[in-house]
Short mmCIF file of C-alpha atoms and ligand atoms in Angstrom, two decimals:
data_model
loop_
_atom_site.label_atom_id
_atom_site.label_comp_id
_atom_site.label_asym_id
_atom_site.label_seq_id
_atom_site.Cartn_x
_atom_site.Cartn_y
_atom_site.Cartn_z
CA UNK A 1 45.47 117.06 50.98
CA UNK A 2 43.19 116.03 47.92
CA UNK A 3 40.24 118.65 47.27
CA UNK A 4 36.87 117.55 45.35
CA UNK A 5 35.21 119.55 42.53
CA UNK A 6 32.62 120.63 45.04
CA UNK A 7 30.57 121.85 42.02
CA UNK A 8 29.54 118.06 42.19
CA UNK A 9 27.97 118.39 45.56
CA UNK A 10 25.84 121.25 44.23
CA UNK A 11 23.94 118.82 41.87
CA UNK A 12 20.32 117.83 43.28
CA UNK A 13 20.49 114.41 44.79
CA UNK A 14 17.96 111.70 43.27
CA UNK A 15 18.63 112.39 39.69
CA UNK A 16 15.46 111.89 37.67
CA UNK A 17 16.30 108.40 35.86
CA UNK A 18 17.88 106.59 38.98
CA UNK A 19 14.76 107.66 40.99
CA UNK A 20 12.19 106.52 38.15
CA UNK A 21 14.26 103.07 38.27
CA UNK A 22 14.42 102.75 41.90
CA UNK A 23 10.35 103.22 42.05
CA UNK A 24 9.84 100.72 39.16
CA UNK A 25 12.18 98.17 40.59
CA UNK A 26 10.36 98.37 43.98
CA UNK A 27 6.98 97.98 42.20
CA UNK A 28 8.30 95.21 40.27
CA UNK A 29 9.33 93.37 43.32
CA UNK A 30 6.43 93.58 45.19
CA UNK A 31 4.39 92.72 42.08
CA UNK A 32 6.27 89.91 40.36
CA UNK A 33 3.38 88.92 38.08
CA UNK A 34 2.99 92.82 36.77
CA UNK A 35 3.96 93.16 32.86
CA UNK A 36 5.34 96.45 33.06
CA UNK A 37 5.57 98.74 30.09
CA UNK A 38 8.24 101.42 29.92
CA UNK A 39 7.42 104.68 28.15
CA UNK A 40 9.95 106.46 30.20
CA UNK A 41 13.56 106.78 29.04
CA UNK A 42 13.84 107.80 25.51
CA UNK A 43 15.37 104.86 23.98
CA UNK A 44 14.67 103.26 20.63
CA UNK A 45 13.41 99.36 20.48
CA UNK A 46 13.51 98.51 16.64
CA UNK A 47 16.67 97.10 15.22
CA UNK A 48 19.22 99.07 12.95
CA UNK A 49 18.33 99.21 9.51
CA UNK A 50 19.71 96.31 7.50
CA UNK A 51 21.64 98.91 4.98
CA UNK A 52 23.62 99.90 8.18
CA UNK A 53 24.43 96.65 9.66
CA UNK A 54 25.49 95.29 6.11
CA UNK A 55 28.15 98.29 6.04
CA UNK A 56 29.39 97.73 9.40
CA UNK A 57 30.00 93.90 8.88
CA UNK A 58 31.90 94.97 5.50
CA UNK A 59 34.01 97.60 7.69
CA UNK A 60 34.65 94.78 10.05
CA UNK A 61 36.07 92.61 7.66
CA UNK A 62 38.17 95.33 6.26
CA UNK A 63 40.01 95.52 9.75
CA UNK A 64 40.24 91.73 9.56
CA UNK A 65 43.43 92.27 7.14
CA UNK A 66 46.44 94.07 7.51
CA UNK A 67 46.26 95.86 3.93
CA UNK A 68 42.96 97.46 4.96
CA UNK A 69 43.51 97.77 8.62
CA UNK A 70 42.98 101.08 10.22
CA UNK A 71 44.02 102.30 13.62
CA UNK A 72 43.39 105.66 15.03
CA UNK A 73 40.45 107.24 13.09
CA UNK A 74 40.70 111.16 12.55
CA UNK A 75 39.50 113.19 15.80
CA UNK A 76 37.16 115.01 13.81
CA UNK A 77 35.99 111.99 11.61
CA UNK A 78 36.67 110.39 8.32
CA UNK A 79 35.99 112.35 5.16
CA UNK A 80 33.41 110.11 3.81
CA UNK A 81 31.18 111.02 6.38
CA UNK A 82 31.77 114.50 6.86
CA UNK A 83 31.08 114.59 3.07
CA UNK A 84 27.80 112.83 3.51
CA UNK A 85 26.72 114.99 6.29
CA UNK A 86 27.15 117.80 4.37
CA UNK A 87 25.62 116.45 1.21
CA UNK A 88 22.65 114.74 2.74
CA UNK A 89 21.76 116.77 6.06
CA UNK A 90 22.29 120.29 4.87
CA UNK A 91 22.63 121.03 1.02
CA UNK A 92 19.12 119.58 0.24
CA UNK A 93 18.06 122.36 2.63
CA UNK A 94 19.86 125.09 0.82
CA UNK A 95 22.28 125.42 3.67
CA UNK A 96 26.02 125.63 2.75
CA UNK A 97 28.44 123.96 5.42
CA UNK A 98 31.89 122.85 4.91
CA UNK A 99 32.76 119.35 5.77
CA UNK A 100 35.51 120.73 8.00
CA UNK A 101 33.02 122.43 10.02
CA UNK A 102 31.34 119.23 10.88
CA UNK A 103 32.91 117.17 13.86
CA UNK A 104 31.81 113.68 14.11
CA UNK A 105 31.36 112.35 17.76
CA UNK A 106 30.19 109.29 19.85
CA UNK A 107 27.36 111.17 21.15
CA UNK A 108 25.15 114.38 21.20
CA UNK A 109 24.71 113.92 25.07
CA UNK A 110 28.42 114.34 25.45
CA UNK A 111 28.82 117.16 23.06
CA UNK A 112 26.06 119.05 24.74
CA UNK A 113 28.23 118.68 27.96
CA UNK A 114 31.09 119.16 26.87
CA UNK A 115 30.68 122.16 24.40
CA UNK A 116 30.46 124.86 27.41
CA UNK A 117 34.17 124.16 28.07
CA UNK A 118 35.28 126.59 25.21
CA UNK A 119 33.53 129.05 26.84
CA UNK A 120 34.37 131.45 29.88
CA UNK A 121 32.95 130.90 33.36
CA UNK A 122 31.40 134.12 33.55
CA UNK A 123 28.78 133.50 30.81
CA UNK A 124 25.22 133.51 31.88
CA UNK A 125 23.43 130.60 30.78
CA UNK A 126 19.86 130.48 29.61
CA UNK A 127 18.26 127.04 29.81
CA UNK A 128 14.49 126.41 29.06
CA UNK A 129 12.28 125.07 31.51
CA UNK A 130 11.59 121.94 31.34
CA UNK A 131 14.85 121.13 29.93
CA UNK A 132 17.09 118.07 29.01
CA UNK A 133 19.30 117.69 32.34
CA UNK A 134 22.75 117.60 30.70
CA UNK A 135 22.67 121.18 29.26
CA UNK A 136 22.08 122.17 33.32
CA UNK A 137 24.28 119.88 35.12
CA UNK A 138 27.39 120.28 32.69
CA UNK A 139 27.21 124.03 33.96
CA UNK A 140 26.82 123.33 37.27
CA UNK A 141 29.75 121.32 37.22
CA UNK A 142 31.80 123.68 35.60
CA UNK A 143 31.19 126.13 38.08
CA UNK A 144 28.90 128.73 36.54
CA UNK A 145 26.24 128.72 39.27
CA UNK A 146 25.42 128.63 42.85
CA UNK A 147 23.43 125.97 44.69
CA UNK A 148 19.90 125.07 43.47
CA UNK A 149 16.38 126.65 45.37
CA UNK A 150 13.98 124.34 46.39
CA UNK A 151 12.45 123.89 42.91
CA UNK A 152 15.88 122.98 41.85
CA UNK A 153 16.77 126.27 40.11
CA UNK A 154 20.38 127.16 40.20
CA UNK A 155 21.55 130.58 41.22
CA UNK A 156 22.93 132.30 38.46
CA UNK A 157 21.13 130.35 35.88
CA UNK A 158 18.23 132.11 33.73
CA UNK A 159 15.45 130.06 33.31
CA UNK A 160 12.81 130.56 30.35
CA UNK A 161 9.53 128.89 31.24
CA UNK A 162 7.86 126.89 28.48
CA UNK A 163 4.32 126.52 29.05
CA UNK A 164 1.11 125.92 27.58
CA UNK A 165 0.40 129.77 27.35
CA UNK A 166 3.64 130.13 24.99
CA UNK A 167 3.39 126.69 23.32
CA UNK A 168 6.19 125.49 24.99
CA UNK A 169 8.47 127.82 23.10
CA UNK A 170 10.75 130.05 25.11
CA UNK A 171 10.01 133.74 24.80
CA UNK A 172 13.22 136.14 24.77
CA UNK A 173 14.78 136.98 28.15
CA UNK A 174 14.52 140.61 29.65
CA UNK A 175 17.45 139.40 31.72
CA UNK A 176 21.13 139.45 30.16
CA UNK A 177 22.26 136.06 28.78
CA UNK A 178 25.33 134.99 26.85
CA UNK A 179 24.59 131.38 25.90
CA UNK A 180 21.17 129.76 25.23
CA UNK A 181 20.44 126.39 24.94
CA UNK A 182 17.62 125.52 22.65
CA UNK A 183 16.35 121.96 21.51
CA UNK A 184 13.77 121.61 18.83
CA UNK A 185 11.76 119.38 18.40
CA UNK A 186 12.06 119.35 21.95
CA UNK A 187 12.93 116.65 24.47
CA UNK A 188 10.88 116.46 26.58
CA UNK A 189 7.71 118.65 25.65
CA UNK A 190 7.63 117.59 21.92
CA UNK A 191 7.23 121.20 20.95
CA UNK A 192 9.03 122.51 17.80
CA UNK A 193 10.11 125.79 17.14
CA UNK A 194 8.51 127.82 13.88
CA UNK A 195 10.85 129.73 11.28
CA UNK A 196 9.46 132.77 13.14
CA UNK A 197 10.53 131.64 16.63
CA UNK A 198 13.86 130.66 15.43
CA UNK A 199 14.38 134.12 13.41
CA UNK A 200 13.71 136.09 16.71
CA UNK A 201 16.14 133.79 18.36
CA UNK A 202 18.93 134.32 16.05
CA UNK A 203 18.17 138.24 15.66
CA UNK A 204 18.33 138.34 19.38
CA UNK A 205 21.85 136.66 19.41
CA UNK A 206 23.06 138.56 16.91
CA UNK A 207 21.89 141.77 18.79
CA UNK A 208 23.59 140.52 22.05
CA UNK A 209 26.79 138.98 20.56
CA UNK A 210 25.28 135.75 22.32
CA UNK A 211 25.63 132.19 21.06
CA UNK A 212 22.88 129.66 20.38
CA UNK A 213 23.36 126.22 21.26
CA UNK A 214 20.94 124.36 18.91
CA UNK A 215 20.13 120.73 19.64
CA UNK A 216 18.16 119.06 16.61
CA UNK A 217 18.51 115.39 18.28
CA UNK A 218 15.03 114.94 16.87
CA UNK A 219 14.77 116.94 13.26
CA UNK A 220 13.86 113.69 11.44
CA UNK A 221 10.44 113.65 13.19
CA UNK A 222 9.46 116.78 11.95
CA UNK A 223 6.33 116.24 9.70
CA UNK A 224 5.34 119.86 8.97
CA UNK A 225 7.13 121.10 5.93
CA UNK A 226 7.00 124.71 7.30
CA UNK A 227 9.24 123.84 10.31
CA UNK A 228 13.16 124.33 9.75
CA UNK A 229 15.54 121.25 10.43
CA UNK A 230 18.56 123.25 11.12
CA UNK A 231 18.97 126.75 12.61
CA UNK A 232 21.27 127.31 9.79
CA UNK A 233 18.11 127.73 7.42
CA UNK A 234 17.81 130.92 9.28
CA UNK A 235 19.80 133.67 7.56
CA UNK A 236 22.44 134.92 9.97
CA UNK A 237 22.69 131.70 11.99
CA UNK A 238 26.22 130.72 11.26
CA UNK A 239 27.37 133.76 13.28
CA UNK A 240 25.89 132.80 16.44
CA UNK A 241 24.75 128.91 16.38
CA UNK A 242 26.26 125.60 17.17
CA UNK A 243 24.09 122.86 16.03
CA UNK A 244 24.22 119.14 17.32
CA UNK A 245 22.79 116.09 15.88
CA UNK A 246 22.86 112.58 16.42
CA UNK A 247 22.02 109.21 14.71
CA UNK A 248 20.75 107.68 18.13
CA UNK A 249 17.03 108.39 17.58
CA UNK A 250 16.93 108.68 13.66
CA UNK A 251 19.13 105.50 12.61
CA UNK A 252 18.69 103.50 16.23
CA UNK A 253 22.15 104.17 17.13
CA UNK A 254 21.50 104.73 20.73
CA UNK A 255 23.92 101.71 21.37
CA UNK A 256 25.96 102.16 18.21
CA UNK A 257 26.98 105.74 19.34
CA UNK A 258 27.41 108.15 16.45
CA UNK A 259 26.65 112.10 16.47
CA UNK A 260 27.81 115.28 15.20
CA UNK A 261 28.37 118.83 15.81
CA UNK A 262 28.44 121.68 13.72
CA UNK A 263 30.59 124.80 14.45
CA UNK A 264 30.59 127.26 11.54
CA UNK A 265 33.86 129.27 10.81
CA UNK A 266 32.55 132.60 11.13
CA UNK A 267 31.29 131.93 14.91
CA UNK A 268 33.15 134.01 17.27
CA UNK A 269 33.16 134.61 21.07
CA UNK A 270 34.86 137.47 22.76
CA UNK A 271 37.99 137.82 25.18
CA UNK A 272 37.69 140.04 28.15
CA UNK A 273 39.28 142.63 26.33
CA UNK A 274 36.34 142.59 23.59
CA UNK A 275 38.25 141.01 20.73
CA UNK A 276 36.68 138.24 18.73
CA UNK A 277 37.84 134.86 18.87
CA UNK A 278 37.12 132.28 16.54
CA UNK A 279 35.33 129.21 18.28
CA UNK A 280 35.85 126.63 15.61
CA UNK A 281 39.85 126.22 16.19
CA UNK A 282 39.06 126.04 19.97
CA UNK A 283 36.46 123.34 19.64
CA UNK A 284 38.90 121.36 17.28
CA UNK A 285 41.65 121.90 20.12
CA UNK A 286 39.47 120.56 22.40
CA UNK A 287 38.39 117.51 20.72
CA UNK A 288 41.85 116.83 19.47
CA UNK A 289 42.98 116.85 23.01
CA UNK A 290 40.29 115.33 24.80
CA UNK A 291 38.72 113.05 22.43
CA UNK A 292 40.17 110.25 19.96
CA UNK A 293 37.47 109.65 17.24
CA UNK A 294 34.81 107.16 16.18
CA UNK A 295 35.09 103.70 15.17
CA UNK A 296 35.61 103.08 11.82
CA UNK A 297 33.03 100.62 11.66
CA UNK A 298 30.46 102.98 13.37
CA UNK A 299 31.30 105.75 10.71
CA UNK A 300 30.66 103.31 7.97
CA UNK A 301 27.29 102.55 9.21
CA UNK A 302 26.29 106.14 9.81
CA UNK A 303 27.43 106.76 6.20
CA UNK A 304 25.17 103.86 4.95
CA UNK A 305 21.97 105.53 6.50
CA UNK A 306 22.38 108.14 3.75
CA UNK A 307 22.56 105.50 1.08
CA UNK A 308 19.39 105.24 -1.09
CA UNK A 309 18.42 101.89 0.60
CA UNK A 310 19.59 103.60 4.19
CA UNK A 311 17.23 106.45 3.78
CA UNK A 312 14.37 104.23 3.17
CA UNK A 313 14.90 101.96 6.10
CA UNK A 314 15.42 105.16 8.12
CA UNK A 315 12.60 106.66 6.97
CA UNK A 316 10.57 103.57 8.22
CA UNK A 317 11.81 103.51 11.51
CA UNK A 318 10.78 107.30 11.94
CA UNK A 319 7.25 106.64 10.33
CA UNK A 320 6.89 103.59 12.89
CA UNK A 321 7.48 105.65 15.89
CA UNK A 322 5.53 108.56 14.79
CA UNK A 323 2.78 106.47 14.15
CA UNK A 324 2.97 105.31 17.69
CA UNK A 325 2.87 108.82 18.72
CA UNK A 326 -0.23 109.36 16.66
CA UNK A 327 -2.06 106.64 18.20
CA UNK A 328 -1.17 107.74 21.62
CA UNK A 329 -2.43 110.91 21.14
CA UNK A 330 -5.85 109.83 19.86
CA UNK A 331 -6.17 107.43 22.73
CA UNK A 332 -5.04 109.42 25.30
CA UNK A 333 -7.18 112.51 23.91
CA UNK A 334 -10.41 110.04 23.78
CA UNK A 335 -9.80 109.49 27.49
CA UNK A 336 -10.03 112.91 28.19
CA UNK A 337 -6.35 113.61 28.73
CA UNK A 338 -4.79 117.09 27.57
CA UNK A 339 -1.86 116.33 25.30
CA UNK A 340 0.89 118.06 23.47
CA UNK A 341 3.70 117.16 21.51
CA UNK A 342 3.93 113.70 19.42
CA UNK A 343 3.26 115.20 16.08
CA UNK A 344 6.75 116.59 15.05
CA UNK A 345 8.49 114.46 17.80
CA UNK A 346 8.49 111.13 19.52
CA UNK A 347 7.40 112.52 22.79
CA UNK A 348 3.89 113.25 24.44
CA UNK A 349 3.53 115.88 26.94
CA UNK A 350 0.61 114.96 29.24
CA UNK A 351 -1.20 117.26 31.77
CA UNK A 352 -1.70 115.48 34.78
CA UNK A 353 -5.12 114.92 35.99
CA UNK A 354 -6.40 117.65 38.14
CA UNK A 355 -5.03 117.89 41.31
CA UNK A 356 -2.05 115.34 40.89
CA UNK A 357 1.59 116.40 40.66
CA UNK A 358 3.76 114.78 38.20
CA UNK A 359 5.22 112.45 40.72
CA UNK A 360 1.81 111.30 42.17
CA UNK A 361 0.64 110.72 38.33
CA UNK A 362 3.83 108.92 37.71
CA UNK A 363 3.08 106.34 40.69
CA UNK A 364 -0.62 106.20 39.59
CA UNK A 365 0.25 105.17 36.29
CA UNK A 366 3.01 102.63 37.75
CA UNK A 367 0.66 101.15 40.33
CA UNK A 368 -2.65 100.98 38.40
CA UNK A 369 -1.86 100.52 34.88
CA UNK A 370 1.94 99.34 35.10
CA UNK A 371 3.24 101.93 32.60
CA UNK A 372 6.18 103.96 33.20
CA UNK A 373 6.31 107.56 32.31
CA UNK A 374 8.52 110.45 33.11
CA UNK A 375 7.46 113.21 35.92
CA UNK A 376 7.75 116.62 33.92
CA UNK A 377 9.03 117.76 37.44
CA UNK A 378 12.13 116.03 36.73
CA UNK A 379 12.65 118.16 33.99
CA UNK A 380 12.37 121.45 35.72
CA UNK A 381 9.92 123.37 37.71
CA UNK A 382 7.69 124.43 34.63
CA UNK A 383 7.45 120.77 34.13
CA UNK A 384 5.27 119.86 37.13
CA UNK A 385 1.91 118.97 36.42
CA UNK A 386 2.97 117.03 33.40
CA UNK A 387 4.26 113.70 32.50
CA UNK A 388 6.19 112.86 29.33
CA UNK A 389 5.29 109.76 27.30
CA UNK A 390 7.82 108.22 25.02
CA UNK A 391 6.74 106.54 21.44
CA UNK A 392 9.81 104.70 21.43
CA UNK A 393 8.27 100.99 21.95
CA UNK A 394 6.81 98.13 20.06
CA UNK A 395 3.27 98.90 18.55
CA UNK A 396 1.84 96.06 20.43
CA UNK A 397 3.13 97.43 23.86
CA UNK A 398 1.92 101.16 23.07
CA UNK A 399 -1.83 99.54 22.25
CA UNK A 400 -1.65 97.43 25.44
CA UNK A 401 -0.48 100.68 27.53
CA UNK A 402 -2.92 102.99 25.96
CA UNK A 403 -5.85 99.99 26.85
CA UNK A 404 -4.94 100.07 30.46
CA UNK A 405 -4.71 103.59 30.82
CA UNK A 406 -8.20 103.92 28.97
CA UNK A 407 -9.40 101.56 31.98
CA UNK A 408 -8.17 103.44 34.82
C1 PLP B 1 18.74 111.62 22.98
C2 PLP B 1 19.16 112.79 22.57
C3 PLP B 1 20.14 113.21 22.29
C4 PLP B 1 21.03 112.29 21.58
O1 PLP B 1 22.50 111.75 22.35
P1 PLP B 1 23.26 110.69 22.08
O2 PLP B 1 24.25 110.99 22.87
O3 PLP B 1 23.68 110.99 20.63
O4 PLP B 1 22.56 109.34 22.07
C5 PLP B 1 20.81 114.65 22.45
N1 PLP B 1 20.11 115.55 22.64
C6 PLP B 1 18.72 114.90 23.18
C7 PLP B 1 17.60 116.38 23.94
C8 PLP B 1 18.28 113.89 23.42
O5 PLP B 1 16.99 113.49 23.79
#
């Protein structure tokens, strides 16, 4: 008799985005004339930068000839991209990362779900609330939790509330924790962690021999020069932090797929008997066993995002979405909404009007403005009373959406 992985059965039914899709489709069927504007799922809309496309075309042409054809890529990534990451993402910020500490992958979502595999099942996991659901669900599936309570909080998990009171930046836990997921700039709240906040967390992790999994998928949206772009800008972070980055929201690679994860050589976790075990070779082993590398064409495209023209084009994309976010902040503010985020991140975190739950406000926006947001409660119990709006849309759509909301 084949047994199922019962951990999957613990997952809350009605995962956020399918439920949003269901309600949106139902509304569209009932109102075929409505022009729905989607500010829900965090997907980019602008075309790939031209220098990236040129590099991908040239790479495809190389594959068209036996002399320049390439088969399986190296699991960890081609040297040209590993070096480009080190030279462009880290060295200019005064951070020394070795090319072999970088692991190119096809997805930060996958890396953030897979990374927990290299750690023991008895680790206590700390998550912010609200949170990117992947961090949570991947640990539930691995068997690190019990069942969820009515608010969706899984037994055995430590939740760090991020609220208006703490500026949506998690306070250090009082409970014992071993592994902490942090995301800055944050999806969904749009909040950023200051240098001081990051220093506190690095100091905490060092003291507790804990590990921080730092998701910096939105680092290129940071506008404030005082905010670190990498956790490795904090002294001592190399011993306690893994960093995840992606080309998805920076260079428009959500459909092209390329990301990377940094695992410094100094990072250690411990055996039950208390011996230090280096994490780097274990993640390397995991990747070489379960992953077979990113397409050559895609890695050449990612590399081209660092050329002078590539950087210019990527900068333009980010500016475009940030200008959307700024406009949304202004318009929503003028309508009397309390708005957070949208300054160093492409997300706005909107307080729902008095007395409305986040799903009620979602329904109101869908039905009366034909605008789709994401209910904050879908990201965790502390997200109740909020709605996430994404700045990832064309300017005209953003202006139309704001005008409709203003007329409510
Ligand atoms: C979009 C996003 C990513 C990027 O995921 P990819 O799989 O690389 O597209 C990672 N983390 C967060 C929090 C995100 O919102």
